[in-house]
Amino acid sequence: MRPALALSLTLLPLSAASLLIGAADMNLASVGTDPQAALILTVSRLPRTLAVILTGAALGIAGVVMQQLVRNRFVEPGTTGTAESAALGLLAIALIAPAAPIWVKMMAASLAAMAGTALFLRLIRRLPAREVLLVPLVGIVLSTILGAMVTFIGWQTDLLQMIGIWLFTGEFSGVIAGRYELLWIAAAAAALAWFAADRFAILGLGEAAATGLGLNPDAVMRLGLVVVAVVTALVIVTVGMIPFIGLVVPNIVARGMGDNLRATLPVTAAGGAALVLACDIIGRLVRYPYEVPVGTVLGVVGSLLFLWLLYREPARG
Amino acid sequence: MIEVQGVSHQIGKMPILSDITLRLPMGKLTALIGPNGAGKSTLLSLTGRLMPLQAGQIRVDGSDIGTTDTRALAKQMAILSQSNPLGSRLRVRELVSFGRWPHHQGRPGPRDAAEVEQALHDMDLTPLADRFLDALSGGQRQRAFIAMTLAQGAEWLLLDEPLAALDMAHARGVMARLAGLRDAGRSIVVVLHDINHAAVWADHIVAMKAGRIAAEGPPSQVCTAEVLGTIYDMELRVMQVEGKPLVLHHL
């Protein structure tokens, strides 16, 4: 329980900082008296902070689930074609029914993400189990192909700018009340993973072991697919893809605590939230009052963390 | 009783099992022996419904494994596969606890915890219970997987080469524990390569060769120089020590 507690405690000051930092002048103490300050807090700062926390937590969990499904630590929804398929779905809706309500876009993105991830899972089934690095490689190849399709269609239809936000520079500067609430659904999908934590952990032991314990591996696989696809699609629809979270956070947690997901998922969620929050705050401060997208900050911080991870000895427990 | 009726299995065009019909007795320790590639693991995996049946039928205490709910089967039989690749980082106790999943479906009670501790104790793992599996030796890891299978507390235990990677003290310990479970009324099927363990501990031996049953019976009938020599295509001698066959296969 201790790591979870420690992380939750770092979340508090980070959230407070996130509420205080922004281009507009706002004094937290005067929120009660100054309607302008109250407006900034409730319409901009609080929604943004919540959006960051929900995104970080949900992406962290989606990363673990993905890694358990394929029994490989080097994948996340951003490197398995999930994000690109979601973008493809969004693009299709933008072209076929540009005026469609947000929930239709959300459904289209989720369904496309499911289809793309299912394709990935099918592709890697035939890979030799010992070739650990082939799984992420196939994921990267699939992502690149799907990404190229998205870019081509976007280029032909003048929608490249939208695609850039979906896939490359996820950021939170546009988040205000009324424009982030879909992320609660992403968080709910991630919470669903917690209820099925043991199932995912058992599936991580292999299909034979899972069958022997009376689980239906395909059913667990489908559940995981839904969690990963819905989280990814909703994050892309609302703020755009944030890289590295699903990769780095689960790996750090597994090094320290192992893969008993019932115990580790809350820590992964808190860790993902704290990391995105910290990076979002850095992005807001680096060239204050302008902003650097959180995705860019994470590109730097995430790669450093990943290198540190690779060279550090795991805890033996 | 496990009833195997007309089971055949192929991988591609290669026949692995050819029309096997077999009855494994309840309340006994049955050893499955035979040379590499005889089909022992395939037969065990099919019985444990880890692979789909291609032809024939298998019933465990009357339940057809093809049609019975897999959750119900998980309480009836526990199976240990031959290879247990390690994908996840788990502590020994966490792994063994997953053996109780068929009983609690995610909400373990005091009985589950007690069974886990018992299984850890039986496999001599109590001091290692909080260690990560990837920090253990191959033999210790093997014992952890056996402990998970024991913790499942099923009527039938199907174990594929549980003694692989074990030192002789732990190998004997595992066999003695299995015999103890048999004495307590459980039914055990175990694939063994060490013929002398089969000769001493098993009540019943099923010998396979090239996808067929080559011999079947109590150790005194199967563990003879003639029968074993034919099954393994080698010359060997069998002595009697304390009334049990001792197979000299290494000389």
XYZ file of N, CA and C in Angstrom, chain A residues 24-271:
744
model
N -3.543 33.303 -17.045
C -4.366 34.319 -16.386
C -3.961 34.466 -14.924
N -4.022 35.713 -14.412
C -3.744 35.935 -13.002
C -4.909 35.466 -12.167
N -4.608 34.643 -11.173
C -5.702 34.192 -10.335
C -5.164 33.923 -8.942
N -5.839 34.428 -7.971
C -5.441 34.182 -6.596
C -6.416 33.190 -5.982
N -5.883 32.023 -5.615
C -6.762 30.958 -5.118
C -7.530 31.407 -3.875
N -6.911 32.312 -3.105
C -7.545 32.746 -1.866
C -8.795 33.586 -2.134
N -8.840 34.253 -3.311
C -9.945 35.166 -3.566
C -11.080 34.515 -4.353
N -11.008 33.194 -4.534
C -12.045 32.517 -5.320
C -13.430 32.756 -4.741
N -13.492 32.802 -3.398
C -14.786 33.000 -2.747
C -15.391 34.358 -3.042
N -14.538 35.385 -3.203
C -15.051 36.739 -3.352
C -15.017 37.252 -4.792
N -14.005 36.817 -5.535
C -13.811 37.345 -6.878
C -14.449 36.424 -7.914
N -15.529 36.855 -8.551
C -16.205 35.966 -9.508
C -15.305 35.589 -10.679
N -14.392 36.491 -11.064
C -13.480 36.205 -12.163
C -12.564 35.021 -11.814
N -12.041 35.058 -10.592
C -11.168 33.984 -10.143
C -11.939 32.669 -10.078
N -13.159 32.728 -9.574
C -13.977 31.516 -9.477
C -14.227 30.949 -10.861
N -14.464 31.845 -11.819
C -14.730 31.413 -13.194
C -13.503 30.698 -13.774
N -12.344 31.307 -13.596
C -11.115 30.691 -14.123
C -10.914 29.310 -13.508
N -11.154 29.230 -12.183
C -10.940 27.954 -11.502
C -11.893 26.884 -12.019
N -13.184 27.221 -12.085
C -14.166 26.170 -12.390
C -14.256 25.871 -13.880
N -13.953 26.853 -14.712
C -14.107 26.610 -16.147
C -12.807 26.151 -16.781
N -11.679 26.634 -16.264
C -10.416 26.305 -16.919
C -9.489 25.422 -16.083
N -9.086 25.924 -14.913
C -8.020 25.234 -14.176
C -8.444 23.868 -13.659
N -9.622 23.804 -13.037
C -10.063 22.523 -12.467
C -10.312 21.490 -13.563
N -11.059 21.850 -14.634
C -11.239 20.875 -15.712
C -9.912 20.406 -16.294
N -8.991 21.331 -16.450
C -7.700 20.936 -17.029
C -6.987 19.947 -16.115
N -6.959 20.262 -14.826
C -6.275 19.378 -13.885
C -6.927 17.991 -13.873
N -8.256 17.982 -13.855
C -8.967 16.697 -13.874
C -8.671 15.937 -15.162
N -8.688 16.670 -16.282
C -8.442 16.012 -17.570
C -7.061 15.367 -17.574
N -6.071 16.080 -17.034
C -4.712 15.539 -17.005
C -4.662 14.279 -16.153
N -5.275 14.356 -14.968
C -5.238 13.203 -14.058
C -5.941 11.991 -14.683
N -7.125 12.226 -15.252
C -7.879 11.123 -15.844
C -7.100 10.503 -17.001
N -6.524 11.368 -17.836
C -5.774 10.861 -18.989
C -4.588 10.024 -18.548
N -3.808 10.563 -17.607
C -2.611 9.847 -17.153
C -2.964 8.504 -16.544
N -3.980 8.507 -15.692
C -4.371 7.265 -15.021
C -4.871 6.245 -16.036
N -5.748 6.687 -16.939
C -6.345 5.752 -17.896
C -5.302 5.199 -18.862
N -4.386 6.061 -19.318
C -3.361 5.576 -20.258
C -2.395 4.611 -19.577
N -2.086 4.886 -18.317
C -1.218 3.960 -17.577
C -1.849 2.578 -17.522
N -3.134 2.538 -17.184
C -3.824 1.251 -17.065
C -3.965 0.578 -18.423
N -4.286 1.371 -19.447
C -4.405 0.780 -20.785
C -3.074 0.143 -21.186
N -1.968 0.770 -20.784
C -0.651 0.212 -21.084
C -0.456 -1.146 -20.427
N -0.773 -1.246 -19.127
C -0.610 -2.540 -18.433
C -1.466 -3.606 -19.088
N -2.716 -3.256 -19.368
C -3.630 -4.257 -19.927
C -3.089 -4.753 -21.260
N -2.661 -3.815 -22.093
C -2.077 -4.193 -23.378
C -0.903 -5.150 -23.174
N -0.048 -4.818 -22.207
C 1.144 -5.645 -21.981
C 0.782 -7.040 -21.485
N -0.282 -7.144 -20.700
C -0.704 -8.472 -20.236
C -1.313 -9.271 -21.381
N -2.079 -8.594 -22.236
C -2.730 -9.297 -23.348
C -1.702 -9.942 -24.265
N -0.609 -9.219 -24.537
C 0.359 -9.753 -25.488
C 1.559 -10.358 -24.766
N 1.556 -10.337 -23.438
C 2.652 -10.879 -22.632
C 3.981 -10.300 -23.091
N 4.008 -9.014 -23.249
C 5.236 -8.351 -23.671
C 5.254 -6.953 -23.069
N 6.393 -6.598 -22.483
C 6.467 -5.335 -21.754
C 6.710 -4.125 -22.630
N 7.052 -4.368 -23.900
C 7.503 -3.237 -24.702
C 6.433 -2.709 -25.647
N 5.183 -2.823 -25.253
C 4.119 -2.277 -26.093
C 3.251 -1.330 -25.280
N 2.582 -0.434 -25.968
C 1.547 0.403 -25.375
C 0.590 0.765 -26.508
N -0.595 1.287 -26.185
C -1.570 1.546 -27.256
C -1.025 2.448 -28.360
N -0.022 3.269 -28.034
C 0.540 4.147 -29.049
C 1.470 3.457 -30.022
N 1.881 2.222 -29.701
C 2.830 1.535 -30.583
C 2.265 0.228 -31.132
N 0.949 0.048 -31.045
C 0.374 -1.209 -31.528
C -0.716 -0.959 -32.567
N -0.760 0.249 -33.091
C -1.759 0.548 -34.098
C -3.094 0.992 -33.519
N -3.235 0.940 -32.181
C -4.517 1.316 -31.569
C -4.834 2.792 -31.812
N -3.841 3.645 -31.541
C -4.069 5.085 -31.678
C -4.336 5.453 -33.138
N -3.543 4.866 -34.049
C -3.709 5.189 -35.471
C -5.066 4.712 -35.983
N -5.523 3.518 -35.505
C -6.839 3.066 -35.962
C -7.940 3.970 -35.431
N -7.774 4.430 -34.185
C -8.773 5.361 -33.643
C -8.818 6.619 -34.509
N -7.646 7.108 -34.897
C -7.592 8.304 -35.741
C -8.251 8.041 -37.092
N -8.049 6.820 -37.598
C -8.667 6.451 -38.868
C -10.195 6.492 -38.746
N -10.711 5.984 -37.624
C -12.147 6.019 -37.384
C -12.663 7.441 -37.302
N -11.916 8.279 -36.577
C -12.307 9.685 -36.435
C -12.325 10.387 -37.786
N -11.309 10.069 -38.571
C -11.179 10.681 -39.879
C -12.364 10.286 -40.766
N -12.709 8.998 -40.692
C -13.835 8.517 -41.491
C -15.099 9.285 -41.143
N -15.328 9.487 -39.827
C -16.531 10.215 -39.409
C -16.458 11.670 -39.860
N -15.258 12.257 -39.724
C -15.095 13.661 -40.127
C -15.421 13.842 -41.608
N -15.178 12.816 -42.406
C -15.442 12.918 -43.842
C -16.874 12.546 -44.202
N -17.378 11.478 -43.565
C -18.717 10.989 -43.922
C -19.807 11.855 -43.298
N -19.623 12.142 -41.999
C -20.661 12.902 -41.287
C -20.006 13.934 -40.397
N -19.508 15.022 -40.998
C -18.752 16.012 -40.211
C -19.567 16.627 -39.074
N -20.881 16.628 -39.212
C -21.697 17.262 -38.175
C -22.144 16.281 -37.109
N -21.628 15.064 -37.149
C -22.076 14.044 -36.195
C -21.783 14.487 -34.762
N -22.689 14.171 -33.847
C -22.445 14.532 -32.447
C -21.225 13.793 -31.898
N -20.709 14.337 -30.791
C -19.442 13.843 -30.256
C -19.508 12.357 -29.922
N -20.680 11.880 -29.457
C -20.712 10.471 -29.057
C -20.592 9.542 -30.257
N -21.039 10.013 -31.416
C -20.861 9.201 -32.623
C -19.376 9.115 -32.973
N -18.692 10.265 -32.852
C -17.249 10.271 -33.113
C -16.527 9.327 -32.158
N -16.988 9.394 -30.900
C -16.379 8.557 -29.868
C -16.558 7.076 -30.192
N -17.801 6.739 -30.612
C -18.069 5.332 -30.956
C -17.219 4.900 -32.143
N -17.171 5.774 -33.158
C -16.414 5.421 -34.358
C -14.947 5.206 -34.009
N -14.394 6.115 -33.196
C -12.987 5.983 -32.821
C -12.763 4.703 -32.020
N -13.691 4.411 -31.080
C -13.522 3.223 -30.246
C -13.592 1.955 -31.081
N -14.587 1.882 -31.963
C -14.746 0.672 -32.780
C -13.533 0.472 -33.686
N -13.075 1.577 -34.294
C -11.908 1.464 -35.166
C -10.689 1.038 -34.353
N -10.553 1.578 -33.132
C -9.414 1.210 -32.288
C -9.477 -0.270 -31.932
N -10.693 -0.760 -31.660
C -10.847 -2.185 -31.354
C -10.427 -3.038 -32.540
N -10.899 -2.637 -33.725
C -10.569 -3.415 -34.925
C -9.058 -3.432 -35.152
N -8.423 -2.261 -35.011
C -6.979 -2.184 -35.241
C -6.207 -3.008 -34.237
N -6.626 -2.947 -32.948
C -5.922 -3.705 -31.927
C -6.137 -5.202 -32.122
N -7.356 -5.574 -32.528
C -7.635 -6.986 -32.795
C -6.745 -7.488 -33.927
N -6.554 -6.653 -34.914
C -5.666 -7.012 -36.035
C -4.246 -7.247 -35.510
N -3.805 -6.342 -34.630
C -2.467 -6.501 -34.049
C -2.355 -7.816 -33.275
N -3.366 -8.105 -32.447
C -3.322 -9.332 -31.648
C -3.280 -10.568 -32.546
N -3.982 -10.480 -33.670
C -3.992 -11.590 -34.613
C -2.628 -11.773 -35.258
N -2.028 -10.643 -35.617
C -0.725 -10.706 -36.274
C 0.334 -11.338 -35.372
N 0.318 -10.968 -34.085
C 1.413 -11.435 -33.231
C 1.196 -12.858 -32.746
N 0.001 -13.409 -32.926
C -0.245 -14.785 -32.511
C 0.674 -15.766 -33.201
N 1.024 -15.441 -34.433
C 1.836 -16.375 -35.214
C 3.322 -16.211 -34.976
N 3.698 -15.198 -34.177
C 5.118 -14.971 -33.957
C 5.680 -16.012 -33.001
N 6.938 -16.419 -33.199
C 7.564 -17.331 -32.234
C 7.672 -16.645 -30.871
N 7.283 -17.398 -29.826
C 7.179 -16.798 -28.491
C 8.512 -16.275 -27.978
N 9.604 -16.882 -28.412
C 10.896 -16.481 -27.858
C 11.379 -15.134 -28.376
N 10.879 -14.750 -29.536
C 11.368 -13.502 -30.143
C 10.652 -12.306 -29.526
N 11.127 -11.916 -28.345
C 10.443 -10.903 -27.559
C 10.317 -9.573 -28.305
N 11.341 -9.230 -29.070
C 11.335 -7.910 -29.686
C 10.490 -7.841 -30.961
N 10.105 -9.020 -31.492
C 9.283 -8.997 -32.700
C 7.910 -8.374 -32.430
N 7.389 -8.595 -31.214
C 6.047 -8.085 -30.908
C 5.989 -6.558 -31.024
N 6.877 -5.823 -30.293
C 6.838 -4.369 -30.490
C 7.175 -3.943 -31.916
N 8.048 -4.704 -32.580
C 8.395 -4.332 -33.959
C 7.178 -4.430 -34.871
N 6.446 -5.535 -34.750
C 5.242 -5.688 -35.564
C 4.263 -4.561 -35.245
N 4.177 -4.210 -33.950
C 3.304 -3.107 -33.552
C 3.705 -1.810 -34.222
N 5.004 -1.552 -34.241
C 5.473 -0.295 -34.831
C 5.211 -0.285 -36.338
N 5.436 -1.445 -36.985
C 5.174 -1.533 -38.421
C 3.692 -1.267 -38.693
N 2.827 -1.933 -37.915
C 1.383 -1.753 -38.114
C 0.986 -0.298 -37.868
N 1.509 0.287 -36.774
C 1.207 1.698 -36.478
C 1.614 2.582 -37.642
N 2.806 2.306 -38.179
C 3.315 3.165 -39.252
C 2.447 3.053 -40.499
N 2.044 1.823 -40.826
C 1.200 1.648 -42.013
C -0.131 2.367 -41.821
N -0.767 2.112 -40.649
C -2.056 2.770 -40.398
C -1.872 4.285 -40.358
N -0.759 4.739 -39.729
C -0.488 6.172 -39.648
C -0.318 6.779 -41.033
N 0.342 6.021 -41.919
C 0.537 6.519 -43.282
C -0.801 6.657 -43.998
N -1.701 5.677 -43.764
C -3.030 5.774 -44.366
C -3.741 7.024 -43.864
N -3.661 7.243 -42.564
C -4.314 8.411 -41.969
C -3.754 9.684 -42.584
N -2.421 9.758 -42.662
C -1.787 10.960 -43.200
C -2.182 11.178 -44.660
N -2.203 10.084 -45.422
C -2.549 10.214 -46.837
C -3.961 10.767 -47.001
N -4.887 10.150 -46.274
C -6.273 10.618 -46.386
C -6.383 12.059 -45.897
N -5.688 12.353 -44.778
C -5.720 13.700 -44.224
C -5.162 14.724 -45.204
N -4.117 14.342 -45.893
C -3.474 15.243 -46.852
C -4.395 15.504 -48.036
N -5.025 14.434 -48.510
C -5.945 14.552 -49.635
C -7.158 15.404 -49.299
N -7.553 15.368 -48.029
C -8.805 16.017 -47.661
C -8.579 17.269 -46.826
N -7.303 17.704 -46.726
C -7.001 18.936 -45.996
C -7.317 18.848 -44.512
N -7.121 17.714 -43.929
C -7.418 17.563 -42.499
C -6.161 17.263 -41.681
N -4.998 17.559 -42.276
C -3.741 17.198 -41.616
C -3.584 17.819 -40.229
N -4.092 19.035 -40.087
C -3.915 19.726 -38.815
C -4.602 18.972 -37.666
N -5.825 18.514 -37.953
C -6.553 17.742 -36.943
C -5.771 16.492 -36.568
N -5.256 15.819 -37.600
C -4.543 14.564 -37.359
C -3.314 14.792 -36.496
N -2.642 15.921 -36.762
C -1.461 16.244 -35.971
C -1.790 16.287 -34.487
N -2.930 16.885 -34.157
C -3.306 16.974 -32.741
C -3.674 15.594 -32.204
N -4.416 14.824 -32.991
C -4.829 13.495 -32.499
C -3.629 12.616 -32.187
N -2.691 12.567 -33.122
C -1.663 11.525 -33.046
C -0.327 11.982 -32.512
N 0.017 13.264 -32.666
C 1.407 13.598 -32.371
C 1.575 14.515 -31.173
N 0.757 15.515 -31.047
C 0.982 16.462 -29.960
C -0.258 16.603 -29.105
N -0.525 15.559 -28.352
C -1.621 15.663 -27.408
C -1.309 16.775 -26.430
N -2.301 17.591 -26.114
C -2.046 18.649 -25.141
C -3.355 19.110 -24.523
N -3.225 19.828 -23.430
C -4.388 20.128 -22.602
C -4.780 21.598 -22.621
N -4.102 22.420 -23.460
C -4.375 23.860 -23.368
C -5.804 24.192 -23.803
N -6.411 23.323 -24.618
C -7.775 23.603 -25.066
C -8.852 23.105 -24.116
N -8.437 22.484 -23.011
C -9.431 21.878 -22.120
C -10.144 22.940 -21.292
N -11.437 23.020 -21.427
C -12.252 23.818 -20.506
C -13.474 22.988 -20.144
N -14.217 23.461 -19.148
C -15.410 22.720 -18.737
C -16.290 22.489 -19.956
N -16.808 21.277 -20.093
C -17.659 20.974 -21.229
C -16.901 20.323 -22.372
N -15.554 20.330 -22.296
C -14.790 19.750 -23.404
C -13.825 18.656 -22.971
N -14.029 18.122 -21.799
C -13.107 17.052 -21.375
C -13.875 15.883 -20.755
N -15.201 16.053 -20.580
C -15.948 15.100 -19.753
C -15.931 13.667 -20.271
N -15.677 13.507 -21.603
C -15.584 12.154 -22.148
C -14.499 11.341 -21.450
N -13.517 12.065 -20.908
C -12.417 11.360 -20.254
C -12.889 10.565 -19.042
N -14.011 10.980 -18.478
C -14.563 10.197 -17.364
C -14.918 8.787 -17.839
N -15.376 8.682 -19.096
C -15.691 7.354 -19.629
C -14.410 6.534 -19.786
N -13.351 7.216 -20.237
C -12.058 6.526 -20.332
C -11.636 6.020 -18.957
N -11.817 6.870 -17.950
C -11.445 6.466 -16.594
C -12.317 5.307 -16.128
N -13.604 5.320 -16.518
C -14.495 4.225 -16.134
C -14.042 2.922 -16.782
N -13.619 3.002 -18.049
C -13.113 1.807 -18.723
C -11.876 1.280 -18.010
N -11.011 2.220 -17.573
C -9.809 1.806 -16.842
C -10.187 1.172 -15.506
N -11.239 1.710 -14.868
C -11.677 1.150 -13.597
C -12.203 -0.275 -13.798
N -12.830 -0.503 -14.944
C -13.311 -1.838 -15.282
C -12.142 -2.829 -15.265
N -10.989 -2.351 -15.739
C -9.802 -3.211 -15.746
C -9.433 -3.612 -14.329
N -9.670 -2.715 -13.375
C -9.317 -3.054 -12.004
C -10.189 -4.197 -11.487
N -11.467 -4.184 -11.869
C -12.343 -5.271 -11.422
C -11.925 -6.603 -12.034
N -11.339 -6.549 -13.216
C -10.913 -7.779 -13.876
C -9.416 -8.006 -13.693
N -8.821 -7.323 -12.700
C -7.354 -7.353 -12.556
C -6.811 -8.772 -12.481
N -7.445 -9.629 -11.665
C -6.945 -10.996 -11.517
C -7.002 -11.743 -12.836
N -8.077 -11.492 -13.593
C -8.203 -12.192 -14.884
C -7.049 -11.830 -15.811
N -6.730 -10.520 -15.856
C -5.619 -10.110 -16.719
C -4.300 -10.692 -16.210
N -4.125 -10.702 -14.894
C -2.877 -11.241 -14.333
C -2.756 -12.726 -14.652
N -3.869 -13.466 -14.568
C -3.832 -14.900 -14.868
C -3.575 -15.117 -16.354
N -4.190 -14.296 -17.190
C -3.923 -14.410 -18.630
C -2.439 -14.177 -18.909
N -1.829 -13.306 -18.103
C -0.400 -13.037 -18.247
C 0.458 -14.264 -17.993
N -0.100 -15.283 -17.309
C 0.638 -16.530 -17.075
C 0.646 -17.414 -18.311
N -0.157 -17.069 -19.289
C -0.232 -17.886 -20.506
C -1.622 -18.480 -20.672
N -1.954 -18.792 -21.919
C -3.311 -19.286 -22.188
C -3.555 -20.635 -21.533
N -2.522 -21.503 -21.512
C -2.710 -22.826 -20.920
C -3.015 -22.694 -19.426
N -2.218 -21.885 -18.735
C -2.435 -21.720 -17.301
C -3.818 -21.119 -17.033
N -4.218 -20.159 -17.868
C -5.524 -19.523 -17.673
C -6.650 -20.540 -17.883
N -6.526 -21.358 -18.937
C -7.550 -22.378 -19.185
C -7.616 -23.360 -18.020
N -6.439 -23.773 -17.536
C -6.395 -24.715 -16.430
C -7.099 -24.191 -15.198
N -7.091 -22.870 -15.032
C -7.755 -22.278 -13.865
C -9.218 -21.948 -14.153
N -9.700 -22.384 -15.296
C -11.120 -22.228 -15.571
C -11.496 -20.895 -16.202
N -10.497 -20.140 -16.685
C -10.819 -18.895 -17.376
C -10.943 -19.166 -18.869
N -11.732 -18.360 -19.534
C -11.796 -18.418 -20.982
C -10.853 -17.338 -21.524
N -9.678 -17.734 -22.020
C -8.696 -16.716 -22.414
C -9.249 -15.737 -23.451
N -10.064 -16.233 -24.380
C -10.600 -15.349 -25.418
C -11.499 -14.270 -24.821
N -12.276 -14.644 -23.818
C -13.176 -13.662 -23.206
C -12.369 -12.577 -22.493
N -11.318 -12.987 -21.788
C -10.478 -12.007 -21.104
C -9.805 -11.091 -22.135
N -9.376 -11.711 -23.231
C -8.750 -10.974 -24.319
C -9.699 -9.894 -24.854
N -10.956 -10.283 -25.066
C -11.930 -9.324 -25.605
C -12.159 -8.180 -24.621
N -12.251 -8.513 -23.344
C -12.459 -7.478 -22.332
C -11.292 -6.487 -22.355
N -10.075 -7.041 -22.418
C -8.892 -6.183 -22.449
C -8.882 -5.290 -23.678
N -9.298 -5.884 -24.773
C -9.351 -5.141 -26.034
C -10.280 -3.939 -25.900
N -11.436 -4.153 -25.278
C -12.390 -3.060 -25.094
C -11.775 -1.965 -24.225
N -11.145 -2.359 -23.126
C -10.550 -1.361 -22.221
C -9.507 -0.523 -22.964
N -8.587 -1.211 -23.634
C -7.503 -0.506 -24.321
C -8.056 0.424 -25.411
N -9.002 -0.116 -26.201
C -9.521 0.661 -27.330
C -10.321 1.872 -26.852
N -11.170 1.671 -25.853
C -12.009 2.785 -25.397
C -11.145 3.878 -24.767
N -10.195 3.487 -23.929
C -9.329 4.489 -23.302
C -8.582 5.283 -24.375
N -7.960 4.555 -25.299
C -7.168 5.235 -26.323
C -8.040 6.157 -27.175
N -9.164 5.623 -27.620
C -10.029 6.408 -28.506
C -10.500 7.679 -27.809
N -10.910 7.565 -26.550
C -11.455 8.742 -25.874
C -10.372 9.768 -25.576
N -9.186 9.288 -25.249
C -8.091 10.241 -25.026
C -7.792 10.986 -26.327
N -7.798 10.242 -27.442
C -7.508 10.890 -28.721
C -8.600 11.883 -29.097
N -9.846 11.498 -28.884
C -10.953 12.393 -29.224
C -10.864 13.684 -28.412
N -10.485 13.580 -27.127
C -10.529 14.773 -26.282
C -9.235 15.580 -26.286
N -8.093 14.934 -26.084
C -6.869 15.733 -25.960
C -5.785 15.342 -26.950
N -5.913 14.215 -27.609
C -4.843 13.753 -28.509
C -3.951 12.763 -27.789
N -3.203 11.974 -28.567
C -2.405 10.906 -27.977
C -1.249 11.453 -27.156
N -1.082 10.900 -25.963
C 0.052 11.258 -25.113
C 0.997 10.055 -25.120
N 2.208 10.214 -25.604
C 3.089 9.047 -25.732
C 3.717 8.636 -24.414
N 4.258 7.426 -24.374
C 5.157 6.940 -23.326
C 4.490 6.543 -22.014
N 3.329 7.149 -21.675
C 2.752 6.866 -20.357
C 2.475 5.374 -20.201
N 1.818 4.807 -21.210
C 1.442 3.393 -21.136
C 2.647 2.469 -21.148
N 3.780 2.975 -21.547
C 4.984 2.156 -21.619
C 5.815 2.291 -20.343
N 6.084 3.544 -19.979
C 7.051 3.801 -18.909
C 6.478 3.488 -17.529
N 5.263 3.971 -17.278
C 4.718 3.837 -15.924
C 4.516 2.358 -15.542
N 3.861 1.547 -16.393
C 3.697 0.137 -16.010
C 5.029 -0.576 -15.801
N 6.035 -0.222 -16.594
C 7.332 -0.874 -16.437
C 7.997 -0.511 -15.115
N 7.892 0.765 -14.744
C 8.486 1.170 -13.464
C 7.779 0.457 -12.322
N 6.452 0.419 -12.395
C 5.685 -0.212 -11.310
C 6.008 -1.700 -11.236
N 6.093 -2.378 -12.402
C 6.369 -3.812 -12.397
C 7.752 -4.107 -11.837
N 8.715 -3.233 -12.126
C 10.060 -3.442 -11.586
C 10.034 -3.458 -10.068
N 9.286 -2.536 -9.522
C 9.283 -2.440 -8.071
C 8.324 -3.405 -7.403
N 7.125 -3.541 -7.965
C 6.062 -4.268 -7.257
C 5.652 -5.570 -7.925
N 6.101 -5.799 -9.150
C 5.684 -7.018 -9.836
C 4.389 -6.818 -10.602
N 3.752 -7.934 -10.953
C 2.601 -7.900 -11.845
C 1.313 -8.403 -11.210
N 1.248 -8.347 -9.888
C -0.021 -8.721 -9.266
C -0.959 -7.526 -9.426
N -1.703 -7.514 -10.542
C -2.398 -6.303 -10.969
C -3.371 -5.759 -9.939
N -3.963 -6.672 -9.157
C -4.894 -6.206 -8.133
C -4.206 -5.167 -7.247
N -2.944 -5.396 -6.936
C -2.209 -4.466 -6.077
C -1.572 -3.338 -6.874
N -1.155 -3.622 -8.112
C -0.352 -2.617 -8.807
C -1.177 -1.621 -9.622
N -2.382 -2.003 -10.058
C -3.137 -1.097 -10.936
C -3.379 0.284 -10.320
N -3.767 0.370 -9.027
C -3.947 1.713 -8.456
C -2.657 2.519 -8.488
N -1.527 1.845 -8.267
C -0.248 2.544 -8.282
C 0.067 3.025 -9.696
N -0.201 2.159 -10.682
C 0.026 2.556 -12.067
C -0.836 3.758 -12.426
N -2.091 3.734 -11.997
C -2.994 4.847 -12.291
C -2.477 6.134 -11.665
N -2.105 6.052 -10.377
C -1.609 7.249 -9.690
C -0.305 7.722 -10.326
N 0.557 6.770 -10.688
C 1.831 7.120 -11.301
C 1.642 7.788 -12.648
